[in-house]
XYZ file of C-alpha atoms in Angstrom:
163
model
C 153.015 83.199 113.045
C 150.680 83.924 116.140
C 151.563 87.691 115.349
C 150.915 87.656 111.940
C 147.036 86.471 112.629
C 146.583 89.195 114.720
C 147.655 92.025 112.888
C 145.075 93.382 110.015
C 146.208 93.666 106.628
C 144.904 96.853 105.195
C 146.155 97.049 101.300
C 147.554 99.905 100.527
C 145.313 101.532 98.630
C 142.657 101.968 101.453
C 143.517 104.375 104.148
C 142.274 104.381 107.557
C 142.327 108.468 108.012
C 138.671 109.517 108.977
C 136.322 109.881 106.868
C 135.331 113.476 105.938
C 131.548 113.126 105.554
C 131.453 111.914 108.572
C 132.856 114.804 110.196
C 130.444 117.140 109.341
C 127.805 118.324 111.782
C 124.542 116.565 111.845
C 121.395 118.516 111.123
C 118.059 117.421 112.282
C 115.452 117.535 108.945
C 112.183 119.942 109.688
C 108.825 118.426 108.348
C 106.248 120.915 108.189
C 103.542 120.128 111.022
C 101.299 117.360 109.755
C 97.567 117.152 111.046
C 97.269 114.919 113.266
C 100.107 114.306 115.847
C 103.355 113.846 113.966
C 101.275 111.177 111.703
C 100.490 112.055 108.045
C 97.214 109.859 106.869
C 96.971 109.279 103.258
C 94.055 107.181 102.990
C 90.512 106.621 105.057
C 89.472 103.397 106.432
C 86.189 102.581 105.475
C 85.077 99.184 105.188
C 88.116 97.361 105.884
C 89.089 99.140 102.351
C 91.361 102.028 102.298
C 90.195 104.946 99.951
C 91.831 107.731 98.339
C 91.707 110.909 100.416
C 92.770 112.628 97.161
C 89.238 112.012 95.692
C 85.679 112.718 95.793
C 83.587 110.824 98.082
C 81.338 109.463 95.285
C 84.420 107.905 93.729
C 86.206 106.929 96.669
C 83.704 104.955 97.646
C 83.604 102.791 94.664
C 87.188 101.431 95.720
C 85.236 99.272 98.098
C 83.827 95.967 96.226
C 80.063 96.056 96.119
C 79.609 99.634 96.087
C 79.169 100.999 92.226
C 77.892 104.452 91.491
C 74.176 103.907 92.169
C 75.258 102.662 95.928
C 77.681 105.619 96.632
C 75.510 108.321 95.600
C 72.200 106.362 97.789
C 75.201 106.778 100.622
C 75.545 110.204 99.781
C 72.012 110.809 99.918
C 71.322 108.925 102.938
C 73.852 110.910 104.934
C 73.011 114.176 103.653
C 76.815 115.027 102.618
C 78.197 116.821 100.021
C 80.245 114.980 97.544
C 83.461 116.783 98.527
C 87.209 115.475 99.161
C 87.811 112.694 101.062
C 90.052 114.370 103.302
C 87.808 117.412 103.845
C 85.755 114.968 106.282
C 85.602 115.644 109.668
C 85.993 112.690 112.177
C 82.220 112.427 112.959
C 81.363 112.381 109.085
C 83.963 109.257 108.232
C 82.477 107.559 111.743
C 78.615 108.002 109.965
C 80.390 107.097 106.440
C 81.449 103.461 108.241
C 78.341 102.779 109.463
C 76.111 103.504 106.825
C 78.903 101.357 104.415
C 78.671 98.356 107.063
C 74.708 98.242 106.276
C 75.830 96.637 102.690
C 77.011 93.315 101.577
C 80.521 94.503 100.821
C 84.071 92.866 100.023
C 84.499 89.745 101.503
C 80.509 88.938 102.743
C 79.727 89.523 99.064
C 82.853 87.468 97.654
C 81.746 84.681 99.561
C 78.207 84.920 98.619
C 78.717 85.031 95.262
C 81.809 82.035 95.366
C 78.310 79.911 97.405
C 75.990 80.651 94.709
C 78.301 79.510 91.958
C 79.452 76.589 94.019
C 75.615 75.612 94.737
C 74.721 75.605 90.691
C 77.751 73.765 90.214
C 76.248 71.108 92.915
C 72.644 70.568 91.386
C 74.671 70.262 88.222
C 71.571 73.234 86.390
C 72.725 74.660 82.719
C 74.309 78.011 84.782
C 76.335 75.007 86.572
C 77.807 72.906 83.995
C 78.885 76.444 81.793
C 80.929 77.227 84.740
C 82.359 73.531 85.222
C 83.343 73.674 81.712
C 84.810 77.459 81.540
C 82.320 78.590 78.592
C 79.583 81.648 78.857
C 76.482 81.444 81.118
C 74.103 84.182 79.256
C 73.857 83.206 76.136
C 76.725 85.018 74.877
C 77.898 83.021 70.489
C 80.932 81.222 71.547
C 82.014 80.285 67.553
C 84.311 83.156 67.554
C 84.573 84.898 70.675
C 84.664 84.544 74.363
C 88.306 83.954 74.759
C 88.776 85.301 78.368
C 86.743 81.924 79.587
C 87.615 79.827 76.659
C 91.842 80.474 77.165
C 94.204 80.480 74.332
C 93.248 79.520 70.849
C 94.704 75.715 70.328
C 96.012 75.225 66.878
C 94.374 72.028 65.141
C 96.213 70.808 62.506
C 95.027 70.647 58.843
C 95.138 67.145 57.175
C 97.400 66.987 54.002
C 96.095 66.857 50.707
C 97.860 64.089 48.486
């Protein structure tokens, strides 16, 4: 019985002969020589946003919340660059790119401004305030037969029967 435990039962079917893919010699894979030291980047840090190095710098930089079109080309202009690839920029350009970026109210600064603001009309209980409370339009957008985004799904109301 002891013997029995101890001995594997391999069903017949499977063999335990080596297998032949195994055998064959490894090969090492070649990568062709990336830029920078083994590491390929595929996106620039700027901001605490990563943008598209496959881009223009213009549009890149309206990945990063807070900057539009206007902002990126006042960059742009700023910094005296052309508006060429992302990852065309030397180290010293993306270094002057973060700093001029940091000089805006960008991503989470400007979240959290904004969240404030709404929070504070919410508080002094204003028109704005009470729209936002109640999920309807602030700007004097018709809200008879549109606004769904804010409103939500349409709720059926049903129609009284006629005798």
């Amino acid at each position: 019985m002891a013997q029995a435990l101890t001995t594997a039962f391999v069903p017949s079917s499977i063999s335990l002969a080596p297998n032949p893919f195994s055998a064959a010699p490894k090969t090492s894979l070649s990568f062709p020589p990336s830029k920078i030291g083994g590491l390929s980047i595929k996106c620039a840090r700027v901001g605490g946003v990563e943008i598209p190095n496959n881009k223009r710098v213009e549009y890149s930089l309206q990945y990063i919340h807070g900057i539009g079109r206007t902002t990126a080309r006042q960059i742009l202009n700023d910094l005296t660059f052309e508006n060429k690839l992302t990852k065309d920029l030397s180290e010293e350009e993306l270094t002057s790119l973060r700093e001029e970026v940091s000089k805006y109210m960008i991503e989470g600064d400007l979240r959290r401004f904004n969240a404030l603001a709404i929070r504070r009309l919410k508080e002094i209980q204003c028109y704005r305030g009470m729209r936002h409370i109640q999920g309807l339009p602030c700007r004097g957008q018709r809200t008879k037969n549109n606004c769904r985004t804010l409103k939500g799904k349409r709720v059926a109301i049903p129609s009284k029967k006629k005798k």
